[in-house]
CSV table of C-alpha atoms in Angstrom, one decimal:
chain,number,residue,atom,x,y,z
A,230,UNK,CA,-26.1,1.1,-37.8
A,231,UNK,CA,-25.4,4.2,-35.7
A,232,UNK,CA,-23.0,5.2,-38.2
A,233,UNK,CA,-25.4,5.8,-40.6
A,234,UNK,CA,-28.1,6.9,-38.7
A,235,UNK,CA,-29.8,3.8,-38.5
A,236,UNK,CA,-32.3,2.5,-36.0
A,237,UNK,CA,-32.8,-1.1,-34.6
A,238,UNK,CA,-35.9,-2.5,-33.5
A,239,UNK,CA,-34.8,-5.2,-30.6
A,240,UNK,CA,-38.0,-7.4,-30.3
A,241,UNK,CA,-36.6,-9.9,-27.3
A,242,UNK,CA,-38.7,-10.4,-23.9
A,243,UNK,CA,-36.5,-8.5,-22.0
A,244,UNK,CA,-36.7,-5.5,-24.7
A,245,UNK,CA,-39.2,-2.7,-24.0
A,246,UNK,CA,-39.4,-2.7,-28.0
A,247,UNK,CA,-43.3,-3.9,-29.4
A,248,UNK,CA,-44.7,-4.3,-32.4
A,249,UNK,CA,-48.1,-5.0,-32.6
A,250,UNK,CA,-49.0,-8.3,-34.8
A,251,UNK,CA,-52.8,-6.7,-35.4
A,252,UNK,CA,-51.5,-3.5,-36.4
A,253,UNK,CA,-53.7,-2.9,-39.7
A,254,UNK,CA,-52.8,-0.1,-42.6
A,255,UNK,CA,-55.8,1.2,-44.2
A,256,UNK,CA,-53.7,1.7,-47.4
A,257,UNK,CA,-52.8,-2.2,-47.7
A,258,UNK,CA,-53.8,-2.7,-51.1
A,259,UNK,CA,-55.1,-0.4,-53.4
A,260,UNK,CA,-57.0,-4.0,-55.0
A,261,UNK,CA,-57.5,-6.1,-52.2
A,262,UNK,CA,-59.5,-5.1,-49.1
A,263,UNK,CA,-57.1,-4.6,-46.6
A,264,UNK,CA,-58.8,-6.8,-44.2
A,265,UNK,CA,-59.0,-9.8,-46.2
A,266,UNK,CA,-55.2,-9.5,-46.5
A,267,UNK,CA,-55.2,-9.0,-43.0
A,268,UNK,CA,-56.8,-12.2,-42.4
A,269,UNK,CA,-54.6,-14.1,-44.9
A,270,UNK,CA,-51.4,-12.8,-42.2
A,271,UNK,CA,-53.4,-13.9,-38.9
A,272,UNK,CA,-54.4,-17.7,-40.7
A,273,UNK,CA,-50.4,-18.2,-41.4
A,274,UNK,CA,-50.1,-17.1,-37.5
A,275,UNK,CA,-52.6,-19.2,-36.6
A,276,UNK,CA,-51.3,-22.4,-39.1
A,277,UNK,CA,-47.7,-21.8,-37.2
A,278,UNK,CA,-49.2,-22.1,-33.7
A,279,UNK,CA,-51.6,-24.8,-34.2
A,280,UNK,CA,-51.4,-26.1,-37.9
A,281,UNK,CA,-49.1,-28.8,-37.4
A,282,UNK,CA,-48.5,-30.7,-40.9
A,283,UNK,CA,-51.7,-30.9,-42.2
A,284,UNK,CA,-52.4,-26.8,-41.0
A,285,UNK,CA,-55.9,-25.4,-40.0
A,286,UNK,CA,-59.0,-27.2,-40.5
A,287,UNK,CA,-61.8,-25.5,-42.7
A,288,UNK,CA,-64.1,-25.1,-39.6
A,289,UNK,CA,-61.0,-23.6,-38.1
A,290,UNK,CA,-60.0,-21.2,-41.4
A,291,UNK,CA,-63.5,-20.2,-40.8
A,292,UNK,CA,-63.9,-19.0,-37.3
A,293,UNK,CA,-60.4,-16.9,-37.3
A,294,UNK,CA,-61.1,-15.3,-40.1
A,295,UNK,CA,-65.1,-14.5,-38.8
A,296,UNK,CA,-62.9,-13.2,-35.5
A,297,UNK,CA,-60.5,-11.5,-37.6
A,298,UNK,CA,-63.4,-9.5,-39.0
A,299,UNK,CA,-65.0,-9.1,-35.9
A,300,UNK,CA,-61.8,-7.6,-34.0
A,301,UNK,CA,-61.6,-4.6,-36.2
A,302,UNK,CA,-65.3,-3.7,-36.8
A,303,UNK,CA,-64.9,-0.9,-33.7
A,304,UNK,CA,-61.8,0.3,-35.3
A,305,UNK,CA,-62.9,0.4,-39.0
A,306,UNK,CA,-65.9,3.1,-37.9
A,307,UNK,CA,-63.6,5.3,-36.5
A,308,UNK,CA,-59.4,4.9,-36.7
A,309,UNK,CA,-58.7,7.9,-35.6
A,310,UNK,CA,-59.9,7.8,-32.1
A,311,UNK,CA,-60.2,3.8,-30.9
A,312,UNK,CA,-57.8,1.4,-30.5
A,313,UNK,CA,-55.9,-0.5,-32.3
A,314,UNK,CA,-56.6,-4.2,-31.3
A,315,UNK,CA,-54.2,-6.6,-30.2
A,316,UNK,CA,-54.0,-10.6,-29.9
A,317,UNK,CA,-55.8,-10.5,-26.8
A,318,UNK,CA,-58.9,-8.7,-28.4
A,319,UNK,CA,-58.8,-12.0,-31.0
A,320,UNK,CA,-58.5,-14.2,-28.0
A,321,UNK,CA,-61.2,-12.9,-25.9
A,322,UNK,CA,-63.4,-13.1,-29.2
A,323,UNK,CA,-62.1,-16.6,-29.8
A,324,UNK,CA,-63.4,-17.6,-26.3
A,325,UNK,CA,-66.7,-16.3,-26.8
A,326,UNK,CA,-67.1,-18.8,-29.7
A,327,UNK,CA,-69.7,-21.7,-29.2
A,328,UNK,CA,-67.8,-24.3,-31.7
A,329,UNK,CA,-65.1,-26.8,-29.9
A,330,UNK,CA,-63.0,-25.6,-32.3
A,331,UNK,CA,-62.6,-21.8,-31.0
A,332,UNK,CA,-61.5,-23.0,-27.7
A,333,UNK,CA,-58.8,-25.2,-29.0
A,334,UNK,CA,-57.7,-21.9,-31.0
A,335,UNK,CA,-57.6,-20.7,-27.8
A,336,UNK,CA,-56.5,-22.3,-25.9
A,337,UNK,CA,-53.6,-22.7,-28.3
A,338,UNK,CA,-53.1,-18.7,-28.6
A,339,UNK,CA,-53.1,-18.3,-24.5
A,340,UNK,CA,-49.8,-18.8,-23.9
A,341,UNK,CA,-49.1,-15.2,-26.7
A,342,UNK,CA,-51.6,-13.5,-24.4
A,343,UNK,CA,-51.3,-14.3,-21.0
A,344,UNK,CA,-48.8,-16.7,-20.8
A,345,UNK,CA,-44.5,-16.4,-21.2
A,346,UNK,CA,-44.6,-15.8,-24.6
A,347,UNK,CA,-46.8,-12.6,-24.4
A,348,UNK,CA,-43.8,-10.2,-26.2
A,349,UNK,CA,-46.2,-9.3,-29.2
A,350,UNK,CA,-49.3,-9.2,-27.2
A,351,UNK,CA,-48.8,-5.3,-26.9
A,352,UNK,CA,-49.6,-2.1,-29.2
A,353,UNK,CA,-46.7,-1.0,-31.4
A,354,UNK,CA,-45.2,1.7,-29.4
A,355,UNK,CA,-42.0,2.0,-32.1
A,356,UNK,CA,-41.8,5.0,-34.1
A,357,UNK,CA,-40.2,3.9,-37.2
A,358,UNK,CA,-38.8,7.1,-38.6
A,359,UNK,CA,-35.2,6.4,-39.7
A,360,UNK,CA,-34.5,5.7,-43.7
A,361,UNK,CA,-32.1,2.6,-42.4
A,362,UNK,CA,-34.0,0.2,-39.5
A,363,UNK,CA,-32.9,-3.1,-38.6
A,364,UNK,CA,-35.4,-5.7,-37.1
A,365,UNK,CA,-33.3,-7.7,-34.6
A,366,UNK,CA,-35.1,-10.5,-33.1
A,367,UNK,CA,-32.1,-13.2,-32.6
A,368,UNK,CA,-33.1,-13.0,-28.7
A,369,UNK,CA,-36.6,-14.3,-29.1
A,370,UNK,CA,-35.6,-17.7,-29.0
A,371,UNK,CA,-36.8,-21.0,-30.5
A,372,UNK,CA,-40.2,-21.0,-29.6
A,373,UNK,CA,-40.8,-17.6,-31.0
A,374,UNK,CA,-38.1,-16.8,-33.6
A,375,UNK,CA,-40.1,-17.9,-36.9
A,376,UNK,CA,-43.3,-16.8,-35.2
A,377,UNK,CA,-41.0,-13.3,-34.9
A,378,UNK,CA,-40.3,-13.4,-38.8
A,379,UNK,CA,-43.6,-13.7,-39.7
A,380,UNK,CA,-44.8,-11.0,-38.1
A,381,UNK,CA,-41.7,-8.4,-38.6
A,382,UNK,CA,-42.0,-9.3,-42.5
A,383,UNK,CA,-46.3,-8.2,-42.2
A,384,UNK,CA,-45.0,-5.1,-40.2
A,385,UNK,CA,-42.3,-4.3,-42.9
A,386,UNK,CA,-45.8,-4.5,-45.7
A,387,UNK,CA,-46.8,-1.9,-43.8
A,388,UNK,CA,-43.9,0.0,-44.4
A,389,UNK,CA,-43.8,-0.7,-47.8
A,390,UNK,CA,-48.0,0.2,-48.5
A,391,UNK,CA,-46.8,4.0,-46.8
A,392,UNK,CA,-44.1,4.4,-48.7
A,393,UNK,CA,-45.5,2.9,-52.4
A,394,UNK,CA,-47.6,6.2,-51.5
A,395,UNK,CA,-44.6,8.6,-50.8
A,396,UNK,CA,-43.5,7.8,-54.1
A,397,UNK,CA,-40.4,5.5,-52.5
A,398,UNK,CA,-38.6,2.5,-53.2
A,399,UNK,CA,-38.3,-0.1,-50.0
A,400,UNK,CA,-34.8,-2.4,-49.7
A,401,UNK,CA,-35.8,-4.9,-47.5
A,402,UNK,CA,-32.8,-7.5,-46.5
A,403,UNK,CA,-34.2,-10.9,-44.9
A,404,UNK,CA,-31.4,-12.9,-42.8
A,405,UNK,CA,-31.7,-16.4,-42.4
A,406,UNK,CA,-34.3,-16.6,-45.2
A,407,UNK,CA,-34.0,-20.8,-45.2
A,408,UNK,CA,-35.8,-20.4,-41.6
A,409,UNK,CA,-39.2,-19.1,-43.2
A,410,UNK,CA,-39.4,-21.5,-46.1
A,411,UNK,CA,-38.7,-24.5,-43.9
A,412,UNK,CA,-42.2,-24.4,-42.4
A,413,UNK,CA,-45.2,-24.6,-45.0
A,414,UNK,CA,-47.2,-22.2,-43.1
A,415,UNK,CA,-44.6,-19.6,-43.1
A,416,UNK,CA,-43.4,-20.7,-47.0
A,417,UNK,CA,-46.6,-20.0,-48.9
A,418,UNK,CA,-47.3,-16.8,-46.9
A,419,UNK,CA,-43.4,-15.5,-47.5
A,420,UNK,CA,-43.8,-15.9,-51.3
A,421,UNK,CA,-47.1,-13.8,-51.2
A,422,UNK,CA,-45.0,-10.8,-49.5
A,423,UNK,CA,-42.0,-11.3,-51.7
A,424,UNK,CA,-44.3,-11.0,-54.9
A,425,UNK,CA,-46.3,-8.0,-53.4
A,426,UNK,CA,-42.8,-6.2,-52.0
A,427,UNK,CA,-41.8,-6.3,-55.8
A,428,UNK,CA,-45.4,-4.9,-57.3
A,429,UNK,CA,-45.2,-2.1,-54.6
A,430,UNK,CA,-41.8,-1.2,-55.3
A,431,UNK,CA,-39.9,-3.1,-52.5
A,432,UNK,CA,-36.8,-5.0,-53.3
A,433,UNK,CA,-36.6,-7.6,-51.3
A,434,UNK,CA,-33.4,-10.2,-50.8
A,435,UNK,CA,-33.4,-13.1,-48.8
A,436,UNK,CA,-29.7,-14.0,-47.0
A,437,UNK,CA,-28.9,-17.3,-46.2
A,438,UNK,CA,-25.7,-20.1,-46.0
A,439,UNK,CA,-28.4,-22.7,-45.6
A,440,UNK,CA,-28.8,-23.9,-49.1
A,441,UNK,CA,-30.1,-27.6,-48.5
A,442,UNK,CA,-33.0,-26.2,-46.5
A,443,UNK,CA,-33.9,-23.1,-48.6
A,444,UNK,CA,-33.9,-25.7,-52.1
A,445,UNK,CA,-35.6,-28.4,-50.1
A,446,UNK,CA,-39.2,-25.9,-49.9
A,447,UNK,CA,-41.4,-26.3,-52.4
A,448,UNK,CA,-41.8,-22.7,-52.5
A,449,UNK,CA,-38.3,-21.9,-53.8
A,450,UNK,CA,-39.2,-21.8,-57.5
A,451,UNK,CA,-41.8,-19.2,-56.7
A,452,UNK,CA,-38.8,-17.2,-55.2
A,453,UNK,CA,-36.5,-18.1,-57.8
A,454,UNK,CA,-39.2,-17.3,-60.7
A,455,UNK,CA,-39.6,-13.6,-59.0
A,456,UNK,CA,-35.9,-12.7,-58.5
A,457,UNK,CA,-33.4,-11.0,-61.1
A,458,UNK,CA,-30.5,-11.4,-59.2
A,459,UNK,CA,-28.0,-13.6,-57.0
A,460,UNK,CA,-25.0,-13.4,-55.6
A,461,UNK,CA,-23.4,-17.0,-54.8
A,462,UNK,CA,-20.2,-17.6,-52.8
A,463,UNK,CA,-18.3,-21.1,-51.7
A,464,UNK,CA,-20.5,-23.5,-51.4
A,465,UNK,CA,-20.5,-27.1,-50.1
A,466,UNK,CA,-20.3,-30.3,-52.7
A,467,UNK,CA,-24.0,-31.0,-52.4
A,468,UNK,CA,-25.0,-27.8,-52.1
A,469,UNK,CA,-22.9,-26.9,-55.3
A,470,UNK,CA,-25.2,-30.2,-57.3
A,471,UNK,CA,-28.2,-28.9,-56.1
A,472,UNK,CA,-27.7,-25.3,-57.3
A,473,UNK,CA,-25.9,-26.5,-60.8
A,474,UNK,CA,-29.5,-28.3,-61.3
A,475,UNK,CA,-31.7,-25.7,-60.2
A,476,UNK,CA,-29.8,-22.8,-61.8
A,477,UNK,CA,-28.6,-24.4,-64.8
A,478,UNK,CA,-24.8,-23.8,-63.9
A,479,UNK,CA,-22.4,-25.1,-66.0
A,480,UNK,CA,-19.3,-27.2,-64.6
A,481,UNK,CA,-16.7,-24.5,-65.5
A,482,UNK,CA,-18.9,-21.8,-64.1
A,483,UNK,CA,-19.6,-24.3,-60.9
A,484,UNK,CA,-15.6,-24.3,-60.3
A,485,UNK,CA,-16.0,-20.5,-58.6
A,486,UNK,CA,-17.8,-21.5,-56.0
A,487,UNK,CA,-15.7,-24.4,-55.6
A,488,UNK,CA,-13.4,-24.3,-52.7
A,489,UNK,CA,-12.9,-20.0,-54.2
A,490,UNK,CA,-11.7,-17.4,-51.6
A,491,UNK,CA,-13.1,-14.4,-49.9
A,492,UNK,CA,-14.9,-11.8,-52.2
A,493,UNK,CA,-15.1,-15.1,-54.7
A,494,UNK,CA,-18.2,-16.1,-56.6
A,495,UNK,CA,-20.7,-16.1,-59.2
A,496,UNK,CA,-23.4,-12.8,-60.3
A,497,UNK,CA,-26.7,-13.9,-61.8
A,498,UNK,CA,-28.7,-11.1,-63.6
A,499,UNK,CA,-31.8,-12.7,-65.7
A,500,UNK,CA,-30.1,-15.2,-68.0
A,501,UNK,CA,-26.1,-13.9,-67.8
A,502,UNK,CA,-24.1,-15.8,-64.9
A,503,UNK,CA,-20.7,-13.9,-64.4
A,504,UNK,CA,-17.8,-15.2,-62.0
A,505,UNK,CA,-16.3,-12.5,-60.0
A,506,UNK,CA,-13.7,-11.5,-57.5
A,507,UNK,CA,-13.5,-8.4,-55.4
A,508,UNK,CA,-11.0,-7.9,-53.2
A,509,UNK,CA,-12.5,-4.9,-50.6
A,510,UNK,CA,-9.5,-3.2,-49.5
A,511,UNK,CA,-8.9,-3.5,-45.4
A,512,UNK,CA,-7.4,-0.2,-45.0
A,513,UNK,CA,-10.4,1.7,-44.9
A,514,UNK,CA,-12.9,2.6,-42.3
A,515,UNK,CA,-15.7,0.8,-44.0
A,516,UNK,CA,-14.0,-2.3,-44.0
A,517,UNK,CA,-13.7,-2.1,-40.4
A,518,UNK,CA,-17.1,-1.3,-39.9
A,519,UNK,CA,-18.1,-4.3,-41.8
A,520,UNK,CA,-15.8,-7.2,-40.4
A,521,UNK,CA,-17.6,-10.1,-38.8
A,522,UNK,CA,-13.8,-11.7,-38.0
A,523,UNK,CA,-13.6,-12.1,-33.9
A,524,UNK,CA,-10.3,-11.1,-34.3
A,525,UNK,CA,-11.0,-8.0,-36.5
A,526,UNK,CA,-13.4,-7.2,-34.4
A,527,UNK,CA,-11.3,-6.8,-31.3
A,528,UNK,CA,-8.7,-4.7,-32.8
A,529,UNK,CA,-11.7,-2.2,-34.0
A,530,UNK,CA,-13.3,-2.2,-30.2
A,531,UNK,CA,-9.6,-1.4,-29.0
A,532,UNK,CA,-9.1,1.3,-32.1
A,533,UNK,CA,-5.8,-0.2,-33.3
């Protein structure tokens, strides 16, 4: 990353990194108001706290979104000069409630406001000005990695709203992409951004070796449906049947994913699949930069 002038974002609770889950662009949509999308983002929070499988109630859908509203009503009159609120403003407004409902809400959120999982209770205080900038939350841990996803992926919108109006393409790499479209809640609101990203001139690729659990969602036909391209390396027998069926691979085009080699695999660009090798050359400095190998690795940190 340093190499190219990159920055990374380290959201962890030992970081002094925050971003800032209420953060609101006024330019979100030039269609949509930009609080109703706003309030879409905080109900898929929300569903990911508390939903469990059968997500938010309608009496529930109804009183976050009434807060949702409410939170930002100081802030709408005047940007420049109050605020920005944070998930404790929605908590304190979720306790003033009168339904049973709010409380449980609350209840539920208190542990991202006052209790050990507070790390996004905070104001954004990162200035995001490189052209390269890497989100790294694999410290968060289980209880707030996909909860960490959510939110990056609503701050990278942002991103992507500012630079629609710059006149700017956004690349925007998602690892681990099987993690947000194994939970419904995350799923439906992750195929909302991915369409958006691509109206708003974001390109957006999801990276994962999960196949099972990225085919299993019943979101991944959306995805599929709204993406031009993919790149497909060795993958396992069941794997391999899955994709064949999904993708409409044929058996001889199936056998270069089939036990292939490094730099082996199949290109799919609209309705052309092409099987290709590329062998990257490991006398060069990029290559060296690029190695995930333990092995490679060491010899790098030691400069031989």
């Amino acid at each position: 990353m340093s190499r190219l002038g990159g920055q990374v974002v380290k959201i962890a609770p030992t970081s002094g990194d925050y971003i800032n889950p209420m953060d609101l662009n006024l330019n979100y949509s030039e269609e949509d108001d930009p609080l109703t999308l706003k309030s879409d983002f905080i109900l898929s929070l929300f569903e990911l706290i508390v939903g469990g499988k059968e997500g938010l109630k309608p009496v529930e859908k109804t009183i976050i979104d009434r807060c949702v509203r409410m939170v930002y009503q100081a802030y709408l009159i005047d940007p420049e000069h109050t605020p920005m609120p944070i998930l404790g403003d929605l908590y304190d407004l979720l306790r003033q409630q009168t339904e049973p409902e709010a409380q449980v809400l609350a209840t539920a959120l208190e542990i991202y406001v006052n209790g050990s999982l507070n790390v996004f209770n905070h104001r954004t205080n990162v200035d995001v000005k490189s052209r390269l900038v890497c989100y790294d939350i694999k410290d968060l841990g289980k209880q707030l990695k996909k909860l960490g996803m959510l939110i990056v992926q609503d701050q990278i919108w942002n991103r992507v709203t500012v630079n629609r109006y710059a006149h700017k393409n956004t690349r925007v790499y998602v690892d681990e992409f099987h993690l947000l479209l194994r939970e419904e809640q995350t799923a439906a609101y992750s195929v909302e951004i991915w369409k958006r990203f691509r109206k708003w001139g974001g390109i957006p690729t999801g990276i994962t070796q999960n196949v099972k659990d990225l085919l299993s969602s019943r979101e991944v036909e959306n995805i599929f449906e709204n993406s031009d391209f993919v790149l497909m390396m060795n993958q396992a027998g069941g794997d391999r049947q899955i994709l064949a069926k999904q993708l409409n691979i044929s058996p001889h085009q199936l056998s270069y994913v089939t036990h292939s080699g490094e730099g082996e695999g199949l290109l799919f660009y609209g309705n052309v699949i092409v099987p290709f090798v590329d062998r990257f050359p490991k006398d060069t400095e990029l290559y060296r930069v690029l190695t995930t190998k333990p092995q490679e690795m060491e010899l790098t940190a030691h400069g031989e």
